[in-house]
Tab-separated table of C-alpha atoms in Angstrom:
chain	number	residue	atom	x	y	z
A	23	UNK	CA	-88.759	19.396	-31.349
A	24	UNK	CA	-88.963	23.154	-31.166
A	25	UNK	CA	-91.678	24.755	-33.303
A	26	UNK	CA	-90.914	27.584	-35.716
A	27	UNK	CA	-91.895	31.035	-34.472
A	28	UNK	CA	-92.199	34.489	-36.059
A	29	UNK	CA	-92.085	38.037	-34.728
A	30	UNK	CA	-95.831	38.444	-34.102
A	31	UNK	CA	-96.924	39.303	-30.552
A	32	UNK	CA	-97.908	35.696	-29.833
A	33	UNK	CA	-94.681	34.367	-31.304
A	34	UNK	CA	-92.663	36.887	-29.313
A	35	UNK	CA	-94.124	35.309	-26.188
A	36	UNK	CA	-93.184	31.858	-27.511
A	37	UNK	CA	-89.635	33.053	-28.238
A	38	UNK	CA	-89.292	34.469	-24.747
A	39	UNK	CA	-90.557	31.209	-23.288
A	40	UNK	CA	-88.026	29.175	-25.282
A	41	UNK	CA	-85.158	31.462	-24.287
A	42	UNK	CA	-86.268	31.238	-20.668
A	43	UNK	CA	-86.094	27.431	-20.892
A	44	UNK	CA	-82.567	27.638	-22.299
A	45	UNK	CA	-81.533	29.916	-19.443
A	46	UNK	CA	-83.124	27.777	-16.751
A	47	UNK	CA	-81.492	24.521	-17.957
A	48	UNK	CA	-77.805	25.336	-18.506
A	49	UNK	CA	-76.761	21.677	-18.133
A	50	UNK	CA	-78.911	20.739	-21.159
A	51	UNK	CA	-77.683	23.296	-23.718
A	52	UNK	CA	-74.486	24.277	-25.521
A	53	UNK	CA	-74.250	27.860	-26.808
A	54	UNK	CA	-72.686	28.992	-30.099
A	55	UNK	CA	-72.373	32.619	-31.236
A	56	UNK	CA	-71.501	34.237	-34.544
A	57	UNK	CA	-69.697	37.568	-33.983
A	58	UNK	CA	-70.230	40.341	-36.602
A	59	UNK	CA	-73.917	41.275	-36.751
A	60	UNK	CA	-74.704	38.968	-33.823
A	61	UNK	CA	-72.543	39.823	-30.800
A	62	UNK	CA	-71.379	43.177	-32.165
A	63	UNK	CA	-72.720	45.724	-34.633
A	64	UNK	CA	-71.388	45.709	-38.217
A	65	UNK	CA	-69.264	48.755	-39.079
A	66	UNK	CA	-68.389	50.476	-42.353
A	67	UNK	CA	-65.078	48.594	-42.473
A	68	UNK	CA	-64.063	45.281	-40.833
A	69	UNK	CA	-61.433	46.964	-38.636
A	70	UNK	CA	-63.850	49.627	-37.372
A	71	UNK	CA	-66.018	47.278	-35.299
A	72	UNK	CA	-66.182	47.823	-31.547
A	73	UNK	CA	-66.462	45.123	-28.889
A	74	UNK	CA	-68.398	46.450	-25.859
A	75	UNK	CA	-66.103	46.660	-22.851
A	76	UNK	CA	-68.191	44.303	-20.704
A	77	UNK	CA	-68.799	41.639	-23.385
A	78	UNK	CA	-65.663	39.477	-22.796
A	79	UNK	CA	-66.440	39.145	-19.074
A	80	UNK	CA	-70.083	38.474	-19.906
A	81	UNK	CA	-69.026	35.582	-22.147
A	82	UNK	CA	-66.736	34.223	-19.432
A	83	UNK	CA	-69.600	34.212	-16.897
A	84	UNK	CA	-71.971	32.614	-19.384
A	85	UNK	CA	-69.464	29.928	-20.353
A	86	UNK	CA	-68.873	29.075	-16.690
A	87	UNK	CA	-72.616	28.731	-16.057
A	88	UNK	CA	-72.996	26.379	-19.046
A	89	UNK	CA	-70.111	24.137	-18.008
A	90	UNK	CA	-67.735	25.728	-20.573
A	91	UNK	CA	-70.021	24.543	-23.404
A	92	UNK	CA	-69.819	27.885	-25.250
A	93	UNK	CA	-68.048	28.541	-28.551
A	94	UNK	CA	-67.684	31.306	-31.124
A	95	UNK	CA	-68.292	30.469	-34.829
A	96	UNK	CA	-67.088	33.357	-36.961
A	97	UNK	CA	-65.700	34.357	-40.324
A	98	UNK	CA	-62.926	36.130	-38.408
A	99	UNK	CA	-59.653	34.383	-37.600
A	100	UNK	CA	-59.065	32.876	-34.166
A	101	UNK	CA	-56.118	35.256	-33.725
A	102	UNK	CA	-58.371	38.277	-34.346
A	103	UNK	CA	-61.061	36.949	-31.992
A	104	UNK	CA	-58.552	36.239	-29.197
A	105	UNK	CA	-57.277	39.811	-29.456
A	106	UNK	CA	-60.607	41.613	-29.565
A	107	UNK	CA	-62.342	39.349	-27.005
A	108	UNK	CA	-59.384	39.242	-24.574
A	109	UNK	CA	-59.072	35.416	-24.793
A	110	UNK	CA	-62.496	35.089	-23.163
A	111	UNK	CA	-63.449	31.950	-25.130
A	112	UNK	CA	-61.243	28.926	-25.899
A	113	UNK	CA	-63.437	26.859	-28.269
A	114	UNK	CA	-63.620	28.788	-31.547
A	115	UNK	CA	-64.459	27.938	-35.146
A	116	UNK	CA	-62.645	30.662	-37.114
A	117	UNK	CA	-62.649	31.524	-40.820
A	118	UNK	CA	-66.100	29.931	-41.197
A	119	UNK	CA	-64.792	26.659	-39.729
A	120	UNK	CA	-61.570	26.402	-41.766
A	121	UNK	CA	-59.693	26.636	-38.481
A	122	UNK	CA	-61.012	25.249	-35.206
A	123	UNK	CA	-59.708	25.241	-31.648
A	124	UNK	CA	-61.369	22.786	-29.268
A	125	UNK	CA	-62.108	23.243	-25.583
A	126	UNK	CA	-58.705	21.839	-24.601
A	127	UNK	CA	-56.927	24.371	-26.822
A	128	UNK	CA	-55.939	22.025	-29.676
A	129	UNK	CA	-55.953	23.855	-33.033
A	130	UNK	CA	-56.832	22.259	-36.390
A	131	UNK	CA	-56.458	24.180	-39.653
A	132	UNK	CA	-57.227	23.305	-43.264
A	133	UNK	CA	-54.405	24.089	-45.696
A	134	UNK	CA	-54.775	26.697	-48.437
A	135	UNK	CA	-55.056	25.299	-52.005
A	136	UNK	CA	-52.340	26.454	-54.453
A	137	UNK	CA	-54.813	28.317	-56.676
A	138	UNK	CA	-55.716	30.695	-53.826
A	139	UNK	CA	-52.440	32.558	-54.305
A	140	UNK	CA	-53.172	33.082	-58.015
A	141	UNK	CA	-56.704	34.193	-57.154
A	142	UNK	CA	-55.270	36.661	-54.637
A	143	UNK	CA	-53.109	38.243	-57.346
A	144	UNK	CA	-56.098	38.511	-59.714
A	145	UNK	CA	-58.209	40.157	-57.017
A	146	UNK	CA	-55.536	42.692	-56.075
A	147	UNK	CA	-55.132	43.671	-59.737
A	148	UNK	CA	-58.896	44.009	-60.192
A	149	UNK	CA	-59.236	46.339	-57.193
A	150	UNK	CA	-57.860	49.198	-59.270
A	151	UNK	CA	-61.222	49.267	-61.089
A	152	UNK	CA	-63.352	48.783	-57.957
A	153	UNK	CA	-63.337	52.143	-56.197
A	154	UNK	CA	-64.568	51.934	-52.607
A	155	UNK	CA	-64.174	48.160	-52.245
A	156	UNK	CA	-62.161	47.026	-49.198
A	157	UNK	CA	-60.172	43.804	-49.232
A	158	UNK	CA	-59.821	41.674	-46.089
A	159	UNK	CA	-57.184	38.992	-46.607
A	160	UNK	CA	-57.712	36.164	-44.100
A	161	UNK	CA	-55.026	33.846	-45.475
A	162	UNK	CA	-57.434	30.949	-46.175
A	163	UNK	CA	-60.036	33.258	-47.701
A	164	UNK	CA	-60.303	36.739	-49.195
A	165	UNK	CA	-63.291	38.976	-48.449
A	166	UNK	CA	-64.301	41.972	-50.553
A	167	UNK	CA	-66.435	44.514	-48.671
A	168	UNK	CA	-68.597	46.871	-50.746
A	169	UNK	CA	-70.591	48.574	-47.942
A	170	UNK	CA	-69.115	51.960	-48.943
A	171	UNK	CA	-69.664	51.270	-52.661
A	172	UNK	CA	-72.906	49.280	-53.124
A	173	UNK	CA	-72.715	49.763	-56.903
A	174	UNK	CA	-69.771	47.339	-56.847
A	175	UNK	CA	-71.877	44.411	-55.591
A	176	UNK	CA	-72.305	42.764	-58.993
A	177	UNK	CA	-68.696	43.286	-60.215
A	178	UNK	CA	-67.407	41.839	-56.945
A	179	UNK	CA	-69.725	38.859	-57.129
A	180	UNK	CA	-68.868	38.200	-60.804
A	181	UNK	CA	-65.126	38.333	-60.153
A	182	UNK	CA	-65.147	35.957	-57.204
A	183	UNK	CA	-67.643	33.594	-58.853
A	184	UNK	CA	-65.385	33.356	-61.925
A	185	UNK	CA	-62.388	32.553	-59.736
A	186	UNK	CA	-64.326	29.899	-57.798
A	187	UNK	CA	-65.599	28.278	-60.992
A	188	UNK	CA	-62.025	27.930	-62.252
A	189	UNK	CA	-60.710	26.305	-59.071
A	190	UNK	CA	-61.857	22.689	-59.615
A	191	UNK	CA	-63.975	22.905	-56.493
A	192	UNK	CA	-61.132	24.039	-54.229
A	193	UNK	CA	-62.641	27.518	-53.725
A	194	UNK	CA	-66.215	28.710	-53.342
A	195	UNK	CA	-68.077	31.988	-52.916
A	196	UNK	CA	-69.815	32.950	-49.687
A	197	UNK	CA	-72.023	36.077	-49.706
A	198	UNK	CA	-72.663	38.032	-46.514
A	199	UNK	CA	-73.924	41.502	-45.552
A	200	UNK	CA	-72.293	43.886	-48.080
A	201	UNK	CA	-69.434	41.425	-48.464
A	202	UNK	CA	-68.560	38.504	-50.714
A	203	UNK	CA	-65.855	36.066	-49.706
A	204	UNK	CA	-63.726	33.721	-51.799
A	205	UNK	CA	-62.909	30.879	-49.449
A	206	UNK	CA	-61.162	27.558	-49.298
A	207	UNK	CA	-63.637	24.679	-49.339
A	208	UNK	CA	-63.676	21.808	-46.862
A	209	UNK	CA	-65.487	23.216	-43.824
A	210	UNK	CA	-68.169	25.702	-42.818
A	211	UNK	CA	-69.803	26.881	-39.602
A	212	UNK	CA	-72.230	23.951	-39.672
A	213	UNK	CA	-69.454	21.368	-39.840
A	214	UNK	CA	-67.591	23.202	-37.050
A	215	UNK	CA	-70.690	23.100	-34.832
A	216	UNK	CA	-71.084	19.373	-35.528
A	217	UNK	CA	-67.418	18.752	-34.655
A	218	UNK	CA	-67.803	20.547	-31.324
A	219	UNK	CA	-70.949	18.538	-30.547
A	220	UNK	CA	-68.941	15.307	-30.757
A	221	UNK	CA	-66.535	16.566	-28.066
A	222	UNK	CA	-66.609	17.420	-24.375
A	223	UNK	CA	-68.073	19.539	-22.876
A	224	UNK	CA	-70.571	19.923	-25.747
A	225	UNK	CA	-71.486	16.244	-26.329
A	226	UNK	CA	-74.914	15.193	-25.063
A	227	UNK	CA	-76.293	18.733	-24.954
A	228	UNK	CA	-78.662	20.546	-27.326
A	229	UNK	CA	-76.933	23.215	-29.464
A	230	UNK	CA	-78.249	26.777	-29.583
A	231	UNK	CA	-76.728	28.880	-32.353
A	232	UNK	CA	-77.084	32.668	-32.656
A	233	UNK	CA	-76.246	34.110	-36.117
A	234	UNK	CA	-77.416	36.721	-38.572
A	235	UNK	CA	-76.617	36.322	-42.259
A	236	UNK	CA	-76.248	33.829	-45.104
A	237	UNK	CA	-72.873	32.670	-43.789
A	238	UNK	CA	-74.633	31.341	-40.678
A	239	UNK	CA	-77.301	29.230	-42.353
A	240	UNK	CA	-75.194	26.031	-42.399
A	241	UNK	CA	-74.938	26.336	-38.612
A	242	UNK	CA	-78.678	27.044	-38.280
A	243	UNK	CA	-79.337	23.780	-40.157
A	244	UNK	CA	-76.782	21.881	-38.063
A	245	UNK	CA	-78.275	23.115	-34.770
A	246	UNK	CA	-81.762	22.075	-35.847
A	247	UNK	CA	-80.531	18.721	-37.147
A	248	UNK	CA	-79.174	18.024	-33.659
A	249	UNK	CA	-82.576	18.878	-32.150
A	250	UNK	CA	-81.390	22.269	-30.931
A	251	UNK	CA	-82.374	25.880	-31.550
A	252	UNK	CA	-81.404	28.360	-34.286
A	253	UNK	CA	-81.743	32.051	-33.375
A	254	UNK	CA	-81.406	34.575	-36.209
A	255	UNK	CA	-80.622	38.217	-35.553
A	256	UNK	CA	-82.376	41.009	-37.458
A	257	UNK	CA	-84.175	38.769	-39.984
A	258	UNK	CA	-87.451	36.843	-40.006
A	259	UNK	CA	-86.940	33.340	-38.628
A	260	UNK	CA	-88.603	31.649	-41.613
A	261	UNK	CA	-86.356	33.479	-44.103
A	262	UNK	CA	-83.214	32.122	-42.422
A	263	UNK	CA	-84.423	28.636	-41.554
A	264	UNK	CA	-84.273	29.486	-37.845
A	265	UNK	CA	-86.579	28.724	-34.927
A	266	UNK	CA	-86.839	32.270	-33.649
A	267	UNK	CA	-85.396	35.730	-34.094
A	268	UNK	CA	-83.996	38.549	-31.975
A	269	UNK	CA	-83.968	42.130	-33.248
A	270	UNK	CA	-80.292	43.138	-32.981
A	271	UNK	CA	-76.902	42.431	-31.330
A	272	UNK	CA	-77.946	44.444	-28.280
A	273	UNK	CA	-80.697	41.881	-27.619
A	274	UNK	CA	-78.132	39.043	-27.846
A	275	UNK	CA	-75.874	40.853	-25.364
A	276	UNK	CA	-78.889	41.267	-23.087
A	277	UNK	CA	-79.460	37.501	-23.258
A	278	UNK	CA	-75.786	36.921	-22.394
A	279	UNK	CA	-75.944	39.266	-19.411
A	280	UNK	CA	-79.133	37.742	-18.045
A	281	UNK	CA	-78.278	34.099	-18.763
A	282	UNK	CA	-74.912	34.505	-17.108
A	283	UNK	CA	-76.433	35.994	-13.983
A	284	UNK	CA	-78.136	34.307	-11.066
A	285	UNK	CA	-81.398	36.279	-11.249
A	286	UNK	CA	-83.367	34.858	-14.200
A	287	UNK	CA	-86.595	36.792	-13.724
A	288	UNK	CA	-86.064	39.401	-16.510
A	289	UNK	CA	-85.480	36.774	-19.250
A	290	UNK	CA	-88.997	37.145	-20.629
A	291	UNK	CA	-88.183	40.665	-21.828
A	292	UNK	CA	-85.363	39.638	-24.203
A	293	UNK	CA	-87.461	38.825	-27.277
């Protein structure tokens, strides 16, 4: 059982030691990564994010070293992730687990409930009174981003909460960083992680999940339930229910570069 650690100097040493163990025992661990706020920096709008040029190849090398036991768990769609990450990763839980593609390429997707279409129409009509709010329609969910208009946080939350409450449990509300999402129920990142862990090449390994915000906490809990490790980015570990924290996406990319390489000596500097 891994002990909880914080960002004090002593705990930073403990975090580095744990990460070093994960790097040195690739046959024992399966790696899972959130994307926005974890692998890449969050931008003012969802389409403005940038994937570092060397990140797709870094993920390919890392996946190879861990026996292909590497998956992405994201609120983005699998189609979007394939395009931006140059098809670097096959196993993906997209749309917070509402769609999932296993390591052999088989895709499973939960169907949209009928009331989502009516909710979509209500949201589009309401946007006229929500200056600065950006809508991201993901088919099975609808995200409203208020990063450019923080005063709209409460109106956005009230609108989507009202729609979820009137859906007979078919829709729920998922808050993130300057975004609230109205999503189809039935799966989340934690259930996607658990599904992967029942399949090859993930089965029998310990999961390690890297994530950043509220939308990742189901996967943090799932990783710990399986005896693995939850790594939160940019937040205190205790606040997120994680084992340890890293400061930013650049530190995650540093882990990927080092863990995918042969020379493991610099690992202690990650945390």
